[in-house]
Short mmCIF file of C-alpha atoms in Angstrom, two decimals:
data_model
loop_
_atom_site.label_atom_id
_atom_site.label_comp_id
_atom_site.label_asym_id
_atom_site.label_seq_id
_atom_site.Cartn_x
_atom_site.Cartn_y
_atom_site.Cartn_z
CA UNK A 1 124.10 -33.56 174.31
CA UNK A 2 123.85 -33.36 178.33
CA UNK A 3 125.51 -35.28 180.55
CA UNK A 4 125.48 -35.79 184.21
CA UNK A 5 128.88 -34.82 186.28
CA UNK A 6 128.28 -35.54 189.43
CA UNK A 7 125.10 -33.62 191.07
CA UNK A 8 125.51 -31.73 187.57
CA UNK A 9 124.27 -31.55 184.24
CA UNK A 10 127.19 -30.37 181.81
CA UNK A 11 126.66 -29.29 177.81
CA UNK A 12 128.67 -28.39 174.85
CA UNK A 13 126.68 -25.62 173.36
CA UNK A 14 125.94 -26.62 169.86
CA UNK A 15 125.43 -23.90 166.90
CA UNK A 16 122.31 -23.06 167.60
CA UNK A 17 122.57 -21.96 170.85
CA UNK A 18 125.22 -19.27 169.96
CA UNK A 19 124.26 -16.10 171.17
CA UNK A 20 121.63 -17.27 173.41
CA UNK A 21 122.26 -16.31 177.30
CA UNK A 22 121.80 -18.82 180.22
CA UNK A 23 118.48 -16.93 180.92
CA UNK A 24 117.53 -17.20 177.27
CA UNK A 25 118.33 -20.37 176.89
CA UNK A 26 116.53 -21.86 180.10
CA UNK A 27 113.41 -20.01 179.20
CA UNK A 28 112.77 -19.62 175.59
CA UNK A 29 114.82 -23.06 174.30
CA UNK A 30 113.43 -25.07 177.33
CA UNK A 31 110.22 -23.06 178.19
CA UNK A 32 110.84 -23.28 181.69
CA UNK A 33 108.46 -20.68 183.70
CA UNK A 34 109.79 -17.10 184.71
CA UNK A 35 109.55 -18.43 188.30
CA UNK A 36 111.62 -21.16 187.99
CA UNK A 37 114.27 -19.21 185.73
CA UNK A 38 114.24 -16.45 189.01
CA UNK A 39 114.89 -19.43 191.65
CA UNK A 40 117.42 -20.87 189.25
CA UNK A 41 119.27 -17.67 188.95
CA UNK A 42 119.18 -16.86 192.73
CA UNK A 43 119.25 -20.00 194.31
CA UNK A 44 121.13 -22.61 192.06
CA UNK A 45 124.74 -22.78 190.54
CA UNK A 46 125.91 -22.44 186.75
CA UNK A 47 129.13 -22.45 185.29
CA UNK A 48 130.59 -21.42 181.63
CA UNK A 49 133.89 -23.56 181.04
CA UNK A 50 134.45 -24.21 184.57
CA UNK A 51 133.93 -20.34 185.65
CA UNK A 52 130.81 -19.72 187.76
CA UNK A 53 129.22 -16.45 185.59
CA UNK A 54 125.98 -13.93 185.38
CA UNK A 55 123.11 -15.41 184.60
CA UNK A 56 123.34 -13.02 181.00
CA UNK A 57 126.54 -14.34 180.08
CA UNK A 58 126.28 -14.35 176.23
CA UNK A 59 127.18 -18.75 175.36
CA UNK A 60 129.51 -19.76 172.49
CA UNK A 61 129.60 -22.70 170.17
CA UNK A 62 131.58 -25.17 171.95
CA UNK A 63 131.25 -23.67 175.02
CA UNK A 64 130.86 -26.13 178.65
CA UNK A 65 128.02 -25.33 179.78
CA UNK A 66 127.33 -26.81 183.92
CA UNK A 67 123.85 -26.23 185.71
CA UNK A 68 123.59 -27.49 189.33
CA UNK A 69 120.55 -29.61 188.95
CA UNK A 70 120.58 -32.47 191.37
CA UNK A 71 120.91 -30.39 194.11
CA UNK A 72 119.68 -32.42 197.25
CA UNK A 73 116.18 -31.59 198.40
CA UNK A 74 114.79 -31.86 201.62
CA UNK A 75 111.38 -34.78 200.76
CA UNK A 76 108.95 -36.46 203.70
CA UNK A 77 108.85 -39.69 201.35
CA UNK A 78 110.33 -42.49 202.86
CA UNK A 79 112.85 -44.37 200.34
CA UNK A 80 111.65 -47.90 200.14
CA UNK A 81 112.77 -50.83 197.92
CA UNK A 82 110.45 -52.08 195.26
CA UNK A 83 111.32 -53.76 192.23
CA UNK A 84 110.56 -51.15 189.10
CA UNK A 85 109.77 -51.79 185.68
CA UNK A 86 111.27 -49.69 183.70
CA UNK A 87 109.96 -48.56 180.15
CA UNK A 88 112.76 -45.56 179.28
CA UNK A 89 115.54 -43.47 181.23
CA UNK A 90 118.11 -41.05 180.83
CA UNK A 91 119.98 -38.77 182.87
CA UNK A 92 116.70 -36.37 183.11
CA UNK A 93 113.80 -38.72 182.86
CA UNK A 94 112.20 -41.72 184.20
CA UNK A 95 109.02 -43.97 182.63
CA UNK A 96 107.88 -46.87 184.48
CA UNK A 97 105.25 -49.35 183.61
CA UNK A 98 102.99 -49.05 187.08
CA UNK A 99 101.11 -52.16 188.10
CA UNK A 100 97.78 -52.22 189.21
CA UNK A 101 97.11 -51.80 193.01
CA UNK A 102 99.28 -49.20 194.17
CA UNK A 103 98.84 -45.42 194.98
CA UNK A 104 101.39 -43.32 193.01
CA UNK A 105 102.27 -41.30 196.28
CA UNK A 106 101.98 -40.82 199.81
CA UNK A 107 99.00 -39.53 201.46
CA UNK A 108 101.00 -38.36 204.97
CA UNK A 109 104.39 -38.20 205.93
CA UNK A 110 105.97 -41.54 206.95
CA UNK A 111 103.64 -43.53 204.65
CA UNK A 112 104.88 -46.63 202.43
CA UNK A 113 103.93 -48.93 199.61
CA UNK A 114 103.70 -45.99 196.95
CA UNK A 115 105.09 -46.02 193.72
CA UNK A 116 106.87 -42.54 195.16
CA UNK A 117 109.25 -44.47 198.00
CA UNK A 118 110.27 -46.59 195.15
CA UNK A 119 111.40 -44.24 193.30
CA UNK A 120 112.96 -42.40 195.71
CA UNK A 121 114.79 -45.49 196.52
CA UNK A 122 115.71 -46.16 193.16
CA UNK A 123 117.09 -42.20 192.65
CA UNK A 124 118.98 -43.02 195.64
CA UNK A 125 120.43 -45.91 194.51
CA UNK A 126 122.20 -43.74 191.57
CA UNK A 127 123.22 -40.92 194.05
CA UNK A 128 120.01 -38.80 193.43
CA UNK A 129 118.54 -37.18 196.13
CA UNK A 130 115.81 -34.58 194.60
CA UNK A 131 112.82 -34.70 195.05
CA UNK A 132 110.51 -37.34 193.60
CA UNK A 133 108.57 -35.60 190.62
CA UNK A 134 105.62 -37.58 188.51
CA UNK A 135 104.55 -35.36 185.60
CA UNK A 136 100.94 -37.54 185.64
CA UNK A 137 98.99 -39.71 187.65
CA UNK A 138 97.57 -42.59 187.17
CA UNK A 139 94.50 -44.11 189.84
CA UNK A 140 95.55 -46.88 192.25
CA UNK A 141 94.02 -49.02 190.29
CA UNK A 142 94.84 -48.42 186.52
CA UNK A 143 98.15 -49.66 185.35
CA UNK A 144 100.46 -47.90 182.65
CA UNK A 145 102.89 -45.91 181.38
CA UNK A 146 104.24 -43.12 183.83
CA UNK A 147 106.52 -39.81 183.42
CA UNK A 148 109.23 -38.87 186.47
CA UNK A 149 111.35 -36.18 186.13
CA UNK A 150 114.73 -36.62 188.30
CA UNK A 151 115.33 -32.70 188.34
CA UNK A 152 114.13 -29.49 188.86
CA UNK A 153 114.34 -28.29 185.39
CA UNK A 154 112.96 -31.58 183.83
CA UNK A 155 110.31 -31.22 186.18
CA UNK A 156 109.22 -27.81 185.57
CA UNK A 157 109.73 -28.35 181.83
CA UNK A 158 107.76 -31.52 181.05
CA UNK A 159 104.73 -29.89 183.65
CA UNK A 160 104.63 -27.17 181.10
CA UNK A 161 104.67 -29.70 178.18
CA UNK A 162 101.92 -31.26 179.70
CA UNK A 163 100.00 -28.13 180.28
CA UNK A 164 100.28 -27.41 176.43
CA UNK A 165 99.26 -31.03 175.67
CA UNK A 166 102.37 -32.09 174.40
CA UNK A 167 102.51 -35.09 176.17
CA UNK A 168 100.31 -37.87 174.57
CA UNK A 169 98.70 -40.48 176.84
CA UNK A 170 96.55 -43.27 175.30
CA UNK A 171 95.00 -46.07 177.08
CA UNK A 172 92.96 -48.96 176.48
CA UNK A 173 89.64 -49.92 178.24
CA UNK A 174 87.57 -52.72 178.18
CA UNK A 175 83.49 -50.94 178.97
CA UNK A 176 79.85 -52.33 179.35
CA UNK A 177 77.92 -52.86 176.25
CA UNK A 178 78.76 -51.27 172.81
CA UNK A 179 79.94 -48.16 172.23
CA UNK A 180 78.23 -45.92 169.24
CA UNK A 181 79.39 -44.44 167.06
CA UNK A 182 82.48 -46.40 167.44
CA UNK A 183 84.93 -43.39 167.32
CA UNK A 184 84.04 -39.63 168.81
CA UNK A 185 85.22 -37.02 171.49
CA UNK A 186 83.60 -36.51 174.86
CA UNK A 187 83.83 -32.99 176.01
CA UNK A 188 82.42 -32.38 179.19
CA UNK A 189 83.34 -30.86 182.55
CA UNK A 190 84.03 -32.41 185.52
CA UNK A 191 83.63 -31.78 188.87
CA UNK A 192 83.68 -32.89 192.77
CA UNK A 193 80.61 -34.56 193.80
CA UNK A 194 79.71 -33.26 196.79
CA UNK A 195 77.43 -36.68 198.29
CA UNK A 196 80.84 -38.81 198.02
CA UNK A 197 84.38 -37.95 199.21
CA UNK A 198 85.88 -39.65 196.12
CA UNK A 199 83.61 -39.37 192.98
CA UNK A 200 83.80 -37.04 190.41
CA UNK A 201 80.86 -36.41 188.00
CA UNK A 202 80.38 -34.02 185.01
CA UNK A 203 79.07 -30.63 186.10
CA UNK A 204 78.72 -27.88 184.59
CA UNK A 205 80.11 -25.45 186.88
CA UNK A 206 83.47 -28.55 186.51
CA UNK A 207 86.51 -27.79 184.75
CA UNK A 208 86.85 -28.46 181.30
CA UNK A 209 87.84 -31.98 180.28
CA UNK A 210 88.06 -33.61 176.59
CA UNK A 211 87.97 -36.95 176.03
CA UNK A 212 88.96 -38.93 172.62
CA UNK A 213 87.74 -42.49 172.28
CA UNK A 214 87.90 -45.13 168.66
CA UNK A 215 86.24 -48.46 169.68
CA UNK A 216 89.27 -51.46 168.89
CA UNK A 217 87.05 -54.35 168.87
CA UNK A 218 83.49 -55.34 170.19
CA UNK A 219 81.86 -58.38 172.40
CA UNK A 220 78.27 -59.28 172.64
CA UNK A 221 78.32 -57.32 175.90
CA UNK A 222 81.45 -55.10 176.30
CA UNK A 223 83.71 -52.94 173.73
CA UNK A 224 87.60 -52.76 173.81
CA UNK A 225 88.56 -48.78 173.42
CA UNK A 226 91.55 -46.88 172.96
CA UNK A 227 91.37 -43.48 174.48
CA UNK A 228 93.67 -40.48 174.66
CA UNK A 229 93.27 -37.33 176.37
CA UNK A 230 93.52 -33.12 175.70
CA UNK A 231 93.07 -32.90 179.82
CA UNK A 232 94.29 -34.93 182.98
CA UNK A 233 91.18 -34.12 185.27
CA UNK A 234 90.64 -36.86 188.27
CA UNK A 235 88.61 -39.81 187.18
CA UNK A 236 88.15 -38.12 183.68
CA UNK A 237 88.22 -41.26 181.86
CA UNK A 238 85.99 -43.14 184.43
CA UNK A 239 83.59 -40.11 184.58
CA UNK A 240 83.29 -39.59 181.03
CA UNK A 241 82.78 -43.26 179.97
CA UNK A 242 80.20 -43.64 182.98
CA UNK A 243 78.60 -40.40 181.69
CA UNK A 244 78.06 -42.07 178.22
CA UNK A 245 76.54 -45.20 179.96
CA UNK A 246 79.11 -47.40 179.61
CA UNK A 247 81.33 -47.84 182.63
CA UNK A 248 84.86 -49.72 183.04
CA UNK A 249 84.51 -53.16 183.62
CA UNK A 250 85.49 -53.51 187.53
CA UNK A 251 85.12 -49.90 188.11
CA UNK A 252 82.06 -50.61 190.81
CA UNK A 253 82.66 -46.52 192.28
CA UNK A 254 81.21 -45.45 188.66
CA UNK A 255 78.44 -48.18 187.97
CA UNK A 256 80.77 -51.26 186.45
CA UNK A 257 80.47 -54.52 187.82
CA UNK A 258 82.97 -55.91 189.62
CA UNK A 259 84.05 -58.79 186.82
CA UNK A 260 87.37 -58.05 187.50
CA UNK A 261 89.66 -57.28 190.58
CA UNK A 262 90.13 -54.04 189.21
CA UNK A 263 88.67 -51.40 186.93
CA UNK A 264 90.09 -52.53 183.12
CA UNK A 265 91.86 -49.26 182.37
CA UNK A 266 95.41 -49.44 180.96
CA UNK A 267 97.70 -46.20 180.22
CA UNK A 268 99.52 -48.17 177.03
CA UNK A 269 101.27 -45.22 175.49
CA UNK A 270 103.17 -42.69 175.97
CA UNK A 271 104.29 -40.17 173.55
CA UNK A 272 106.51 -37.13 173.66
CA UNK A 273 109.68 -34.87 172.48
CA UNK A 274 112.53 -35.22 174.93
CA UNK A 275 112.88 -31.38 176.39
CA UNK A 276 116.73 -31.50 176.55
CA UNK A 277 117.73 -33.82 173.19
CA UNK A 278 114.64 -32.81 171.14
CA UNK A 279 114.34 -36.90 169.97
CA UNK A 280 111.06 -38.56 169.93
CA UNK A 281 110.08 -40.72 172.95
CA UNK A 282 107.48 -43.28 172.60
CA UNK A 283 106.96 -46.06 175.47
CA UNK A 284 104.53 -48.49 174.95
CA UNK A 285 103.74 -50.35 178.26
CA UNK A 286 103.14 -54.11 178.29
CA UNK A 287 99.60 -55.15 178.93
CA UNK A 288 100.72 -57.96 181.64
CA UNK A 289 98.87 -56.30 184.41
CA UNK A 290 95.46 -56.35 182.66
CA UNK A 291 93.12 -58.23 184.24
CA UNK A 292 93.84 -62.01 182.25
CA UNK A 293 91.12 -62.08 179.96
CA UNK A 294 91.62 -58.77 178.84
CA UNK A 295 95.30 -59.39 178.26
CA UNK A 296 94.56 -62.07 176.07
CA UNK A 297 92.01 -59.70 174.30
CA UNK A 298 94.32 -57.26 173.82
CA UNK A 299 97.15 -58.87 172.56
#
């Protein structure tokens, strides 16, 4: 349905969209927020069958539709090459199957090694200079399935999807001892703790953060568990399974022991409805950067 012209996104309105305006169409078909519609309207370009035109220009089937979305933005990453595995793209989105061991983004201006100044180097590469947008994050440690948005629009779109949980994230986990009962939902909030920089614990003055866990398969000492979350608080899967008594394996800040080089959390899934061609998107992301034996496990 969309597709990129240049540093533009260009549509032929469909049936559906008859009637709608630009405005209507950018906020009630895409969702988009009223701020971004209003900085949209003032500060970025839109054209109806080549014409530039008011933002409450009535649209007709077959109408051209052009929005100025890859306008360049000013960004303090520093593009740097890195090879990417890739799980899904289009013209609007970007998933990428994130090894273990790297940081997602830069902590100060100038830094490198983040998943971030690859992908900045990788928009660049296809004549993409916005800003580098991740929907999610994932800890340095925990590989997985991540979301990118390579516009504005996408971005502000799929960080309201999120917000109504309509992105699905599932992981797997391998944890101390045996979970019971083997399937249930941890709700409980999470907050800073204030006698470590880094930590988070549950608190009850913590925001709210829900937790869904079904135990895969059991060990004499451990249990593999799939996971998904209703929230995306810091840590939440590493505080909540810690709360329960039964840390990640290799997660040594939250009690596991360090059996592993790494904590055993894996974001496997991914699971959403495109915002611009309404089709199903489901990545799964390759378990290769599990720790071996949990690999193995696993598969």
């Amino acid at each position: 349905m969309w597709t990129r012209k240049g540093d533009w996104l260009e549509c032929i309105i469909p049936s559906w969209w008859s009637g709608l305006t630009i405005e209507q169409l950018l906020k009630d078909v895409w969702a988009a927020s009223k701020k971004l519609a209003h900085r949209w309207r003032m500060e970025h370009g839109v054209k109806l069958n080549g014409q530039a035109v008011p933002w409450k220009t009535v649209l007709n089937e077959r109408d051209r539709l052009q929005l100025y979305a890859y306008e360049p933005e000013p960004s303090f990453i520093v593009p740097e090459y890195r090879e990417l595995s890739i799980l899904w793209e289009d013209d609007h989105l970007l998933v990428l199957n994130k090894e273990a061991g790297i940081d997602i983004h830069p902590s100060e201006p100038g830094q490198t090694g983040t998943l971030a100044n690859a992908v900045a180097f990788y928009l660049q590469s296809q004549a993409i200079l916005t800003k580098v947008r991740h929907i999610h994050r994932l800890d340095r440690d925990t590989s997985g399935a991540i979301l990118f948005a390579k516009h504005p629009l996408a971005g502000a779109t799929l960080d309201r999807m999120l917000a109504h949980r309509a992105i699905k994230r599932t992981y797997v986990a391998l944890v101390h001892g045996r979970l019971s009962p083997k399937s249930g939902t941890i709700s409980a909030p999470i907050g800073r703790d204030r006698h470590h920089p880094t930590r988070r614990r549950v608190s009850k003055t913590g925001a709210k953060a829900v937790t869904h866990y079904r135990v895969i398969k059991t060990f004499p000492s451990a249990s593999l568990v799939e996971l998904s979350l209703e929230t995306g608080r810091t840590h939440q899967i590493r505080v909540h399974l810690a709360h329960l008594g039964h840390p990640l394996v290799g997660d040594v800040l939250y009690g596991g022991q360090p059996v592993f080089h790494r904590h055993a959390l894996h974001a496997a899934k991914l699971t959403f409805r495109h915002p611009f061609t309404t089709e199903e998107v489901i990545c799964l992301a390759p378990t290769s950067d599990f720790p071996t034996d949990l690999s193995r496990i696993y598969n």
